[in-house]
Tab-separated table of C-alpha atoms and ligand atoms in Angstrom:
chain	number	residue	atom	x	y	z
A	1	MET	CA	-6.016	-28.132	-7.767
A	2	SER	CA	-8.499	-27.233	-10.510
A	3	SER	CA	-9.297	-29.581	-13.361
A	4	HIS	CA	-12.163	-29.499	-15.968
A	5	GLY	CA	-13.831	-33.061	-15.119
A	6	PRO	CA	-13.498	-36.453	-16.911
A	7	ALA	CA	-11.865	-36.492	-20.098
A	8	VAL	CA	-14.069	-36.276	-23.458
A	9	ALA	CA	-12.480	-37.671	-26.333
A	10	LEU	CA	-13.562	-36.322	-29.594
A	11	THR	CA	-13.359	-37.445	-33.101
A	12	ALA	CA	-13.091	-35.395	-36.544
A	13	ARG	CA	-13.854	-37.197	-39.745
A	14	ALA	CA	-13.962	-36.034	-43.549
A	15	GLY	CA	-17.592	-35.408	-44.582
A	16	GLY	CA	-18.031	-32.780	-47.303
A	17	ALA	CA	-17.441	-29.101	-47.668
A	18	LEU	CA	-17.516	-26.596	-45.116
A	19	ASN	CA	-19.704	-23.555	-45.935
A	20	GLY	CA	-21.469	-20.661	-44.201
A	21	VAL	CA	-20.620	-18.008	-41.556
A	22	ALA	CA	-18.668	-18.778	-38.423
A	23	ASP	CA	-19.071	-16.107	-35.738
A	24	VAL	CA	-16.249	-16.753	-33.321
A	25	PRO	CA	-16.383	-15.393	-29.690
A	26	GLY	CA	-14.724	-12.215	-28.406
A	27	ASP	CA	-10.875	-12.053	-27.894
A	28	LYS	CA	-9.424	-13.682	-25.219
A	29	SER	CA	-6.402	-11.473	-24.637
A	30	ILE	CA	-8.739	-8.136	-24.613
A	31	SER	CA	-11.345	-10.017	-22.574
A	32	HIS	CA	-8.961	-10.715	-19.519
A	33	ARG	CA	-7.577	-7.086	-19.592
A	34	ALA	CA	-11.178	-5.434	-19.955
A	35	LEU	CA	-12.055	-7.221	-16.707
A	36	ILE	CA	-8.625	-6.344	-14.981
A	37	LEU	CA	-8.690	-2.700	-15.981
A	38	GLY	CA	-12.376	-2.326	-14.990
A	39	ALA	CA	-11.257	-3.682	-11.494
A	40	LEU	CA	-8.498	-0.918	-11.315
A	41	SER	CA	-10.902	1.905	-12.082
A	42	VAL	CA	-13.422	3.461	-9.887
A	43	GLY	CA	-16.755	3.289	-10.952
A	44	GLU	CA	-18.863	1.251	-13.772
A	45	THR	CA	-17.024	-0.418	-16.895
A	46	VAL	CA	-19.411	-2.009	-19.316
A	47	VAL	CA	-18.087	-4.803	-21.518
A	48	THR	CA	-19.967	-6.151	-24.554
A	49	GLY	CA	-18.755	-9.446	-26.649
A	50	LEU	CA	-16.650	-10.834	-23.437
A	51	LEU	CA	-15.382	-14.149	-24.359
A	52	GLU	CA	-17.038	-16.346	-21.976
A	53	GLY	CA	-14.783	-19.209	-21.681
A	54	GLN	CA	-13.466	-20.577	-18.771
A	55	ASP	CA	-10.096	-18.764	-18.557
A	56	VAL	CA	-11.957	-15.628	-18.576
A	57	LEU	CA	-14.588	-16.623	-16.102
A	58	ASP	CA	-11.773	-17.355	-13.802
A	59	THR	CA	-10.279	-13.951	-14.048
A	60	ALA	CA	-13.735	-12.775	-13.481
A	61	LYS	CA	-14.159	-14.669	-10.060
A	62	ALA	CA	-10.503	-13.559	-9.167
A	63	MET	CA	-11.491	-10.027	-9.724
A	64	ARG	CA	-14.326	-10.408	-7.361
A	65	ALA	CA	-11.935	-11.938	-4.813
A	66	PHE	CA	-9.861	-8.698	-4.905
A	67	GLY	CA	-12.720	-6.627	-4.157
A	68	ALA	CA	-14.328	-5.457	-7.562
A	69	GLU	CA	-17.835	-6.244	-8.052
A	70	VAL	CA	-18.480	-8.054	-11.680
A	71	MET	CA	-21.746	-8.999	-12.794
A	72	ARG	CA	-23.263	-10.186	-16.044
A	73	ASP	CA	-26.767	-9.283	-17.507
A	74	GLU	CA	-29.126	-11.906	-19.050
A	75	ASP	CA	-28.084	-10.584	-22.419
A	76	GLY	CA	-24.422	-11.031	-22.130
A	77	THR	CA	-23.271	-7.549	-21.094
A	78	TRP	CA	-20.619	-7.520	-18.211
A	79	HIS	CA	-20.697	-4.690	-15.546
A	80	VAL	CA	-17.400	-4.565	-13.570
A	81	TYR	CA	-17.566	-1.952	-10.391
A	82	GLY	CA	-13.716	-1.272	-9.738
A	83	VAL	CA	-11.977	-0.271	-6.780
A	84	GLY	CA	-9.246	1.872	-8.341
A	85	VAL	CA	-5.526	1.542	-8.659
A	86	GLY	CA	-4.039	0.324	-5.576
A	87	GLY	CA	-7.391	-0.547	-4.353
A	88	PHE	CA	-7.271	-4.259	-4.324
A	89	ALA	CA	-8.270	-6.181	-1.199
A	90	GLU	CA	-6.592	-9.118	0.212
A	91	PRO	CA	-8.407	-12.036	-1.022
A	92	GLY	CA	-9.830	-14.703	1.729
A	93	GLN	CA	-9.179	-17.712	-0.630
A	94	VAL	CA	-6.406	-19.171	-2.865
A	95	ILE	CA	-6.936	-17.479	-6.501
A	96	ASP	CA	-7.545	-20.313	-8.924
A	97	CYS	CA	-6.601	-19.492	-12.482
A	98	GLY	CA	-7.496	-22.708	-14.174
A	99	ASN	CA	-5.790	-23.257	-17.161
A	100	SER	CA	-4.845	-19.433	-17.770
A	101	GLY	CA	-1.375	-18.235	-18.153
A	102	THR	CA	-2.654	-14.827	-19.209
A	103	GLY	CA	-4.999	-14.577	-16.318
A	104	VAL	CA	-2.444	-15.639	-13.485
A	105	ARG	CA	0.468	-13.439	-14.686
A	106	LEU	CA	-1.621	-10.288	-15.413
A	107	ILE	CA	-3.622	-10.505	-12.042
A	108	MET	CA	-0.099	-11.290	-10.242
A	109	GLY	CA	1.069	-8.004	-11.989
A	110	ALA	CA	-1.984	-6.259	-10.895
A	111	MET	CA	-1.763	-6.889	-7.020
A	112	ALA	CA	2.051	-6.818	-6.946
A	113	THR	CA	2.108	-3.493	-5.865
A	114	CYS	CA	-0.652	-3.515	-3.527
A	115	PRO	CA	-0.088	-4.002	0.230
A	116	ILE	CA	-1.642	-7.389	0.409
A	117	THR	CA	-0.577	-11.189	0.046
A	118	ALA	CA	-2.325	-13.583	-2.574
A	119	THR	CA	-1.832	-17.190	-3.287
A	120	PHE	CA	-2.364	-18.487	-6.978
A	121	THR	CA	-2.846	-22.023	-8.230
A	122	GLY	CA	-4.008	-23.548	-11.610
A	123	ASP	CA	-4.692	-26.745	-13.130
A	124	ALA	CA	-1.927	-29.350	-13.784
A	125	SER	CA	-0.821	-27.363	-17.231
A	126	LEU	CA	-0.617	-24.136	-15.635
A	127	ASN	CA	1.123	-25.343	-12.481
A	128	SER	CA	3.888	-26.704	-14.703
A	129	ARG	CA	4.698	-23.207	-16.550
A	130	PRO	CA	7.437	-20.994	-15.705
A	131	MET	CA	6.398	-17.955	-13.114
A	132	ALA	CA	9.867	-16.525	-12.718
A	133	ARG	CA	9.641	-14.646	-15.726
A	134	VAL	CA	6.817	-12.475	-14.133
A	135	THR	CA	8.007	-12.736	-10.502
A	136	ASP	CA	11.430	-11.501	-11.267
A	137	PRO	CA	10.530	-8.156	-12.639
A	138	LEU	CA	7.877	-8.018	-9.832
A	139	ALA	CA	10.599	-8.257	-7.120
A	140	LEU	CA	12.163	-5.304	-8.723
A	141	PHE	CA	8.954	-3.116	-7.539
A	142	GLY	CA	9.580	-4.823	-4.067
A	143	ALA	CA	7.132	-7.633	-4.374
A	144	ARG	CA	8.095	-11.262	-2.913
A	145	ALA	CA	7.130	-14.510	-4.330
A	146	VAL	CA	7.517	-17.780	-2.770
A	147	GLY	CA	6.577	-20.760	-5.023
A	148	ARG	CA	7.444	-24.565	-5.763
A	149	ALA	CA	10.628	-25.404	-7.305
A	150	GLY	CA	11.444	-23.851	-10.731
A	151	GLY	CA	9.256	-20.706	-9.936
A	152	ARG	CA	6.021	-23.032	-10.367
A	153	LEU	CA	2.326	-22.567	-8.945
A	154	PRO	CA	1.051	-22.830	-6.480
A	155	MET	CA	2.823	-19.602	-5.291
A	156	THR	CA	2.218	-16.866	-3.106
A	157	ILE	CA	2.858	-13.283	-3.543
A	158	VAL	CA	3.470	-10.588	-0.851
A	159	GLY	CA	2.505	-7.407	-2.726
A	160	ALA	CA	5.011	-4.361	-2.076
A	161	ALA	CA	3.965	-1.911	0.395
A	162	ASP	CA	6.053	0.812	-0.685
A	163	PRO	CA	6.543	0.321	-4.467
A	164	VAL	CA	9.278	1.669	-6.665
A	165	PRO	CA	8.860	2.141	-10.243
A	166	VAL	CA	10.888	-0.109	-12.601
A	167	ARG	CA	12.698	0.167	-15.856
A	168	TYR	CA	12.665	-3.447	-17.440
A	169	ALA	CA	13.802	-4.974	-20.659
A	170	THR	CA	11.748	-8.228	-21.070
A	171	PRO	CA	14.154	-11.140	-21.901
A	172	VAL	CA	11.434	-13.453	-23.660
A	173	PRO	CA	9.069	-11.952	-26.192
A	174	SER	CA	6.184	-12.076	-24.060
A	175	ALA	CA	2.957	-9.761	-23.767
A	176	GLN	CA	2.058	-11.508	-20.458
A	177	VAL	CA	5.342	-10.451	-18.945
A	178	LYS	CA	5.347	-6.963	-20.349
A	179	SER	CA	1.464	-6.641	-19.375
A	180	ALA	CA	2.244	-7.755	-15.828
A	181	VAL	CA	5.043	-5.084	-15.490
A	182	LEU	CA	2.728	-2.412	-16.670
A	183	LEU	CA	0.081	-3.500	-14.334
A	184	ALA	CA	2.392	-3.230	-11.458
A	185	GLY	CA	3.818	-0.088	-12.680
A	186	LEU	CA	-0.098	1.489	-12.316
A	187	ASN	CA	0.533	1.790	-8.504
A	188	ALA	CA	4.083	2.818	-8.388
A	189	PRO	CA	5.038	6.587	-8.041
A	190	GLY	CA	6.782	7.974	-11.356
A	191	GLN	CA	7.542	6.206	-14.595
A	192	THR	CA	7.844	2.375	-15.203
A	193	VAL	CA	9.407	1.423	-18.452
A	194	VAL	CA	9.227	-1.828	-20.405
A	195	ILE	CA	11.447	-2.484	-23.365
A	196	GLU	CA	10.616	-5.013	-25.612
A	197	ARG	CA	13.049	-6.053	-28.368
A	198	GLU	CA	10.218	-7.751	-30.583
A	199	ALA	CA	6.976	-6.013	-30.735
A	200	THR	CA	4.376	-8.454	-28.918
A	201	ARG	CA	0.346	-7.851	-28.663
A	202	ASP	CA	-0.161	-4.157	-27.444
A	203	HIS	CA	-3.859	-4.604	-26.159
A	204	THR	CA	-2.463	-3.523	-22.469
A	205	GLU	CA	-0.898	-0.577	-23.730
A	206	ARG	CA	-3.955	0.271	-25.690
A	207	MET	CA	-6.580	-0.333	-23.149
A	208	LEU	CA	-4.624	1.704	-20.495
A	209	ALA	CA	-4.522	4.748	-22.765
A	210	GLY	CA	-8.178	4.076	-23.312
A	211	PHE	CA	-8.835	4.161	-19.461
A	212	GLY	CA	-7.190	7.638	-19.323
A	213	ALA	CA	-3.409	6.491	-18.192
A	214	GLU	CA	-0.463	8.308	-19.329
A	215	ILE	CA	1.391	5.753	-21.657
A	216	VAL	CA	3.581	6.248	-24.525
A	217	SER	CA	5.335	3.551	-26.795
A	218	GLU	CA	8.385	4.441	-28.927
A	219	GLN	CA	10.087	2.534	-31.515
A	220	THR	CA	14.070	2.647	-30.700
A	221	ASP	CA	17.413	1.129	-31.606
A	222	GLU	CA	16.604	-0.920	-28.286
A	223	GLY	CA	13.217	-1.937	-29.242
A	224	ARG	CA	9.807	-0.748	-28.359
A	225	VAL	CA	10.286	1.257	-25.076
A	226	ILE	CA	6.821	1.856	-23.299
A	227	THR	CA	6.530	4.501	-20.574
A	228	LEU	CA	3.778	4.481	-18.086
A	229	THR	CA	3.297	7.424	-15.603
A	230	GLY	CA	2.198	5.725	-12.156
A	231	ARG	CA	-0.779	6.293	-9.921
A	232	PRO	CA	-3.117	7.314	-12.618
A	233	GLU	CA	-6.965	7.766	-11.927
A	234	LEU	CA	-8.364	5.393	-14.642
A	235	ARG	CA	-11.576	6.287	-15.927
A	236	PRO	CA	-14.380	3.541	-16.475
A	237	GLN	CA	-14.761	2.553	-20.201
A	238	THR	CA	-17.566	1.077	-22.056
A	239	ILE	CA	-15.530	-1.766	-24.044
A	240	ALA	CA	-16.682	-3.671	-27.168
A	241	VAL	CA	-14.642	-6.596	-27.241
A	242	PRO	CA	-13.488	-7.582	-30.940
A	243	ARG	CA	-13.815	-11.021	-32.161
A	244	ASP	CA	-10.842	-13.332	-31.575
A	245	PRO	CA	-8.226	-13.814	-34.641
A	246	SER	CA	-6.946	-16.756	-32.699
A	247	SER	CA	-10.274	-18.245	-32.545
A	248	ALA	CA	-10.887	-17.440	-36.476
A	249	ALA	CA	-7.749	-19.332	-37.155
A	250	PHE	CA	-9.673	-22.614	-36.839
A	251	PRO	CA	-12.503	-22.151	-39.387
A	252	VAL	CA	-10.430	-20.454	-41.676
A	253	CYS	CA	-7.535	-23.232	-41.664
A	254	ALA	CA	-10.400	-25.858	-41.842
A	255	ALA	CA	-11.852	-24.145	-45.010
A	256	LEU	CA	-8.503	-23.914	-46.789
A	257	ILE	CA	-7.897	-27.963	-46.395
A	258	VAL	CA	-11.529	-29.586	-46.842
A	259	PRO	CA	-12.178	-29.644	-50.707
A	260	GLY	CA	-15.097	-27.237	-51.885
A	261	SER	CA	-15.103	-25.149	-48.782
A	262	ASP	CA	-16.296	-21.449	-48.392
A	263	VAL	CA	-16.429	-19.821	-45.056
A	264	VAL	CA	-16.686	-16.163	-44.086
A	265	VAL	CA	-15.601	-15.275	-40.510
A	266	PRO	CA	-17.020	-11.675	-39.809
A	267	ASN	CA	-15.696	-9.115	-37.612
A	268	ILE	CA	-12.104	-10.220	-37.166
A	269	GLY	CA	-9.668	-7.673	-35.418
A	270	LEU	CA	-6.320	-7.570	-37.381
A	271	ASN	CA	-4.208	-5.892	-34.998
A	272	PRO	CA	-0.650	-5.989	-36.600
A	273	THR	CA	0.617	-7.540	-33.428
A	274	ARG	CA	-1.946	-10.789	-33.946
A	275	ALA	CA	-2.574	-11.343	-37.493
A	276	GLY	CA	0.783	-12.727	-38.661
A	277	LEU	CA	-1.237	-16.205	-39.487
A	278	PHE	CA	-3.233	-14.705	-42.139
A	279	TYR	CA	-0.299	-13.176	-44.063
A	280	THR	CA	1.535	-16.434	-43.589
A	281	LEU	CA	-1.388	-18.378	-45.332
A	282	GLN	CA	-1.421	-16.029	-47.998
A	283	GLU	CA	2.199	-16.459	-48.652
A	284	MET	CA	1.350	-20.230	-48.748
A	285	GLY	CA	-1.079	-19.737	-51.624
A	286	ALA	CA	-4.375	-19.818	-49.597
A	287	ASP	CA	-7.456	-18.541	-51.106
A	288	LEU	CA	-8.147	-16.116	-48.125
A	289	VAL	CA	-9.157	-12.377	-48.732
A	290	PHE	CA	-9.945	-9.539	-46.228
A	291	GLU	CA	-13.433	-8.203	-47.128
A	292	ASN	CA	-15.004	-4.801	-45.887
A	293	MET	CA	-11.675	-3.954	-44.474
A	294	ARG	CA	-12.652	-1.003	-41.903
A	295	GLU	CA	-11.342	0.551	-38.432
A	296	GLU	CA	-13.601	-0.140	-35.286
A	297	GLY	CA	-12.288	1.100	-31.973
A	298	GLY	CA	-9.080	2.291	-33.555
A	299	GLU	CA	-8.271	-1.415	-34.660
A	300	PRO	CA	-8.496	-2.702	-38.360
A	301	VAL	CA	-11.291	-4.912	-38.686
A	302	ALA	CA	-12.251	-7.237	-41.568
A	303	ASP	CA	-14.399	-10.263	-42.540
A	304	LEU	CA	-12.346	-13.040	-43.346
A	305	ARG	CA	-13.355	-15.253	-46.410
A	306	ALA	CA	-11.554	-18.818	-46.707
A	307	ARG	CA	-11.888	-21.141	-49.656
A	308	PHE	CA	-10.564	-24.360	-50.178
A	309	SER	CA	-7.242	-24.035	-51.639
A	310	PRO	CA	-5.920	-26.936	-53.885
A	311	ASP	CA	-2.237	-25.229	-54.363
A	312	LEU	CA	-0.964	-24.763	-50.707
A	313	LYS	CA	3.095	-24.578	-50.818
A	314	GLY	CA	5.217	-24.641	-47.835
A	315	ILE	CA	7.216	-21.519	-46.978
A	316	GLU	CA	9.783	-20.282	-44.487
A	317	VAL	CA	7.994	-18.456	-42.044
A	318	PRO	CA	9.827	-15.202	-40.893
A	319	ALA	CA	11.072	-15.565	-37.507
A	320	GLU	CA	10.541	-11.800	-36.823
A	321	ARG	CA	6.738	-12.803	-37.484
A	322	ALA	CA	6.619	-15.044	-34.504
A	323	ALA	CA	5.318	-12.959	-31.828
A	324	SER	CA	2.130	-11.841	-34.170
A	325	MET	CA	1.276	-15.415	-34.530
A	326	ILE	CA	2.563	-17.534	-31.460
A	327	ASP	CA	-0.611	-19.167	-30.634
A	328	GLU	CA	-1.375	-20.091	-34.384
A	329	TYR	CA	1.703	-22.239	-35.113
A	330	PRO	CA	-0.354	-25.450	-33.969
A	331	VAL	CA	-2.970	-24.961	-36.645
A	332	LEU	CA	-0.422	-23.636	-39.223
A	333	SER	CA	1.470	-26.963	-39.009
A	334	VAL	CA	-1.835	-28.743	-39.619
A	335	VAL	CA	-2.306	-26.647	-43.003
A	336	ALA	CA	1.232	-27.238	-43.626
A	337	ALA	CA	0.727	-30.874	-43.602
A	338	PHE	CA	-1.544	-30.455	-46.622
A	339	ALA	CA	0.796	-28.211	-48.484
A	340	ALA	CA	3.190	-29.099	-51.111
A	341	GLY	CA	6.895	-28.992	-49.687
A	342	GLU	CA	8.346	-28.031	-46.338
A	343	THR	CA	7.042	-25.517	-44.068
A	344	TYR	CA	10.134	-24.143	-42.124
A	345	MET	CA	9.134	-22.456	-38.814
A	346	PRO	CA	12.286	-20.826	-36.748
A	347	GLY	CA	12.435	-18.423	-33.712
A	348	VAL	CA	9.729	-20.103	-31.881
A	349	LYS	CA	11.234	-21.147	-28.739
A	350	GLU	CA	8.154	-19.783	-26.653
A	351	LEU	CA	5.925	-22.630	-28.027
A	352	ARG	CA	7.823	-24.750	-25.544
A	353	VAL	CA	6.118	-23.107	-22.406
A	354	LYS	CA	2.513	-22.598	-23.544
A	355	GLU	CA	-0.241	-24.393	-22.221
A	356	SER	CA	1.958	-27.610	-23.357
A	357	ASP	CA	5.011	-27.921	-24.980
A	358	ARG	CA	3.331	-27.280	-28.445
A	359	ILE	CA	6.125	-28.242	-30.888
A	360	ASP	CA	6.499	-31.699	-28.974
A	361	ALA	CA	2.539	-32.199	-29.078
A	362	MET	CA	2.034	-31.272	-32.651
A	363	ALA	CA	4.982	-33.292	-33.696
A	364	LYS	CA	4.009	-36.297	-31.903
A	365	GLY	CA	0.481	-36.213	-33.404
A	366	LEU	CA	1.601	-35.208	-36.969
A	367	ARG	CA	4.041	-38.021	-37.036
A	368	ALA	CA	1.586	-40.626	-35.687
A	369	ALA	CA	-0.732	-39.167	-38.553
A	370	GLY	CA	1.778	-39.987	-41.259
A	371	VAL	CA	3.326	-36.526	-41.599
A	372	SER	CA	7.105	-36.033	-40.987
A	373	VAL	CA	8.469	-33.369	-38.508
A	374	ASP	CA	11.884	-32.204	-37.761
A	375	GLU	CA	12.585	-30.064	-34.834
A	376	GLY	CA	14.948	-28.405	-32.625
A	377	GLU	CA	15.018	-26.269	-29.440
A	378	ASP	CA	13.487	-23.278	-31.186
A	379	TRP	CA	12.432	-24.431	-34.614
A	380	TRP	CA	10.363	-26.936	-36.438
A	381	ARG	CA	9.787	-28.375	-40.081
A	382	VAL	CA	6.686	-30.109	-41.411
A	383	HIS	CA	7.096	-31.947	-44.680
A	384	GLY	CA	3.594	-31.480	-46.457
A	385	ARG	CA	2.092	-34.439	-48.156
A	386	GLY	CA	-0.402	-32.560	-50.103
A	387	HIS	CA	-4.177	-32.553	-50.406
A	388	GLY	CA	-5.846	-35.969	-49.852
A	389	ALA	CA	-2.516	-37.583	-48.887
A	390	VAL	CA	-2.402	-37.202	-45.170
A	391	PRO	CA	-3.190	-40.647	-43.674
A	392	GLY	CA	-4.432	-39.799	-40.197
A	393	GLY	CA	-6.476	-42.433	-38.256
A	394	VAL	CA	-4.816	-42.062	-34.873
A	395	THR	CA	-5.777	-40.850	-31.340
A	396	VAL	CA	-3.486	-37.863	-30.115
A	397	GLU	CA	-2.688	-36.744	-26.489
A	398	THR	CA	-3.682	-33.098	-25.955
A	399	HIS	CA	-2.156	-32.586	-22.676
A	400	LEU	CA	-5.010	-29.815	-21.285
A	401	ASP	CA	-4.233	-27.777	-24.361
A	402	HIS	CA	-7.155	-26.094	-26.074
A	403	ARG	CA	-5.279	-25.264	-29.222
A	404	ILE	CA	-3.735	-28.739	-29.580
A	405	ALA	CA	-7.225	-30.173	-29.284
A	406	MET	CA	-8.768	-27.924	-31.998
A	407	SER	CA	-5.645	-28.272	-34.561
A	408	PHE	CA	-6.358	-32.052	-34.616
A	409	LEU	CA	-9.821	-31.874	-34.925
A	410	VAL	CA	-9.383	-29.427	-37.802
A	411	MET	CA	-7.104	-32.069	-39.340
A	412	GLY	CA	-9.427	-34.494	-38.884
A	413	LEU	CA	-11.644	-33.108	-41.330
A	414	ALA	CA	-9.305	-33.647	-44.321
A	415	THR	CA	-7.292	-36.867	-43.355
A	416	GLN	CA	-7.920	-40.128	-45.008
A	417	ALA	CA	-9.017	-41.517	-41.816
A	418	PRO	CA	-10.676	-39.717	-38.778
A	419	MET	CA	-8.453	-37.945	-36.167
A	420	THR	CA	-9.567	-38.313	-32.405
A	421	VAL	CA	-8.461	-36.282	-29.578
A	422	ASP	CA	-7.987	-37.963	-26.067
A	423	ASP	CA	-9.695	-34.820	-24.459
A	424	GLY	CA	-11.764	-32.053	-26.019
A	425	GLY	CA	-12.669	-30.574	-22.523
A	426	PRO	CA	-9.864	-27.753	-22.539
A	427	ILE	CA	-11.516	-26.180	-25.746
A	428	ALA	CA	-14.155	-24.748	-23.228
A	429	THR	CA	-11.108	-22.489	-21.955
A	430	SER	CA	-11.182	-20.214	-24.975
A	431	PHE	CA	-13.603	-21.245	-27.674
A	432	PRO	CA	-16.770	-22.740	-25.677
A	433	VAL	CA	-18.759	-23.068	-28.859
A	434	PHE	CA	-16.268	-24.508	-31.168
A	435	ARG	CA	-17.937	-27.613	-31.722
A	436	ASP	CA	-21.433	-25.969	-32.718
A	437	LEU	CA	-19.970	-23.423	-34.799
A	438	MET	CA	-17.987	-26.233	-36.877
A	439	ALA	CA	-21.166	-28.432	-36.860
A	440	GLY	CA	-22.866	-25.351	-38.150
A	441	LEU	CA	-20.485	-25.223	-41.237
A	442	GLY	CA	-20.879	-28.937	-41.884
A	443	ALA	CA	-18.181	-30.441	-39.727
A	444	GLN	CA	-18.432	-33.819	-38.401
A	445	ILE	CA	-16.802	-33.833	-34.986
A	446	GLU	CA	-18.408	-36.225	-32.561
A	447	GLY	CA	-17.819	-37.057	-28.766
B	501	S3P	C1	-1.306	-13.540	-24.373
B	501	S3P	C2	0.156	-13.648	-24.713
B	501	S3P	C3	0.656	-14.683	-25.313
B	501	S3P	C4	-0.067	-15.916	-25.763
B	501	S3P	C5	-1.473	-16.090	-24.888
B	501	S3P	C6	-2.019	-14.728	-24.555
B	501	S3P	C7	-1.813	-12.274	-23.811
B	501	S3P	O1	1.408	-15.204	-24.062
B	501	S3P	O2	0.441	-16.981	-26.390
B	501	S3P	O3	-2.323	-16.917	-25.267
B	501	S3P	O4	-2.974	-12.030	-23.481
B	501	S3P	O5	-1.034	-11.391	-23.241
B	501	S3P	P1	2.876	-14.931	-23.904
B	501	S3P	O6	2.874	-13.412	-23.394
B	501	S3P	O7	3.468	-15.863	-22.838
B	501	S3P	O8	3.764	-14.876	-25.194
């Protein structure tokens, strides 16, 4: 089982305003997809701005194991020489996806309609997460899966030698499940259809179209219906990965709660399937503006400017917005602690099956730090204490979850007493430069 090495405790303390420009790294979701689709096209795909976090590096390694050539230039440009749809070779070793649910689920989809067998594993967090949500639809294509009890990794997938196309309505709002089905559908003859009741991030659909696949999305009474025509010849692309709105969330939220702060986070993708947090913060009274709104590569992009916001108020976050900000609830709950009144967050059951049970992990840490939290299976409520009134002064458990670690470190920049996380190591999975970037703004985070 993989692990990131010995735990590294980190402590964040209040120490003055945050100021400056925060250049956050490339989008994690788009980075995984660029490597996988590059590996499934014939010829050279060139990727700039790739997130070089451990999750994505594990996907690069996996693509090599399936036969693609993946190289990095000294200047950080990546080159993928793909093997084509249906061209994956059988890996000679177990595929270790580390901490990454996106990596393992998308790769399982991509190999499930190839006549090969592969075994997948990950760290303790990933090996406790549910995989049946992916292996159930992959079985409809003709693939077989054998894993541990409860559909957990380590798991072996025997790809379908003679795959059939599938029509599948996703039972949970999950871009990973949708993407696994679409990637499997690439090597099935005919049309594969995915129906999702709530729209989730659409990077796979956009990128498949960019690589030349025939893919159509329609909004119907059933929800979003996505139809992919199988066995396309994917054409290699040049991809500039936009910066990650989920990483931007941390310096943005820190600026809102630390008195005197003024931070600009440039070039952030505001794809509507990802940008829910920023609209939620504005509804809470945040001084958060989108500057230089423009289009790049078919995506809305802006520079985010966040300033200390003394009058934050709690709100009800609409349940239908959950998919567009699912990774941002942990740091939103931190901002909610510094707001006046209650922030109610319904429709978020999926938070319980992320890198950790994120409602449980945040609720425990917030309560220890002096903030009351109520919770149910699919909702939670944070009782804000207002600025300057959050005690802090505790060590919290991060459960191998990068976003829990970063959320509590952001919190510690504005609590009365410092906040310590038991292990900052997992931050490297998605945001390896987090500490340096925050230090550059003036944050005091020490190991
Ligand atoms: C992701 C989808 C989401 C998200 C994850 C990245 C993706 O997971 O939480 O961080 O890149 O498709 P689910 O599909 O499980 O909602």
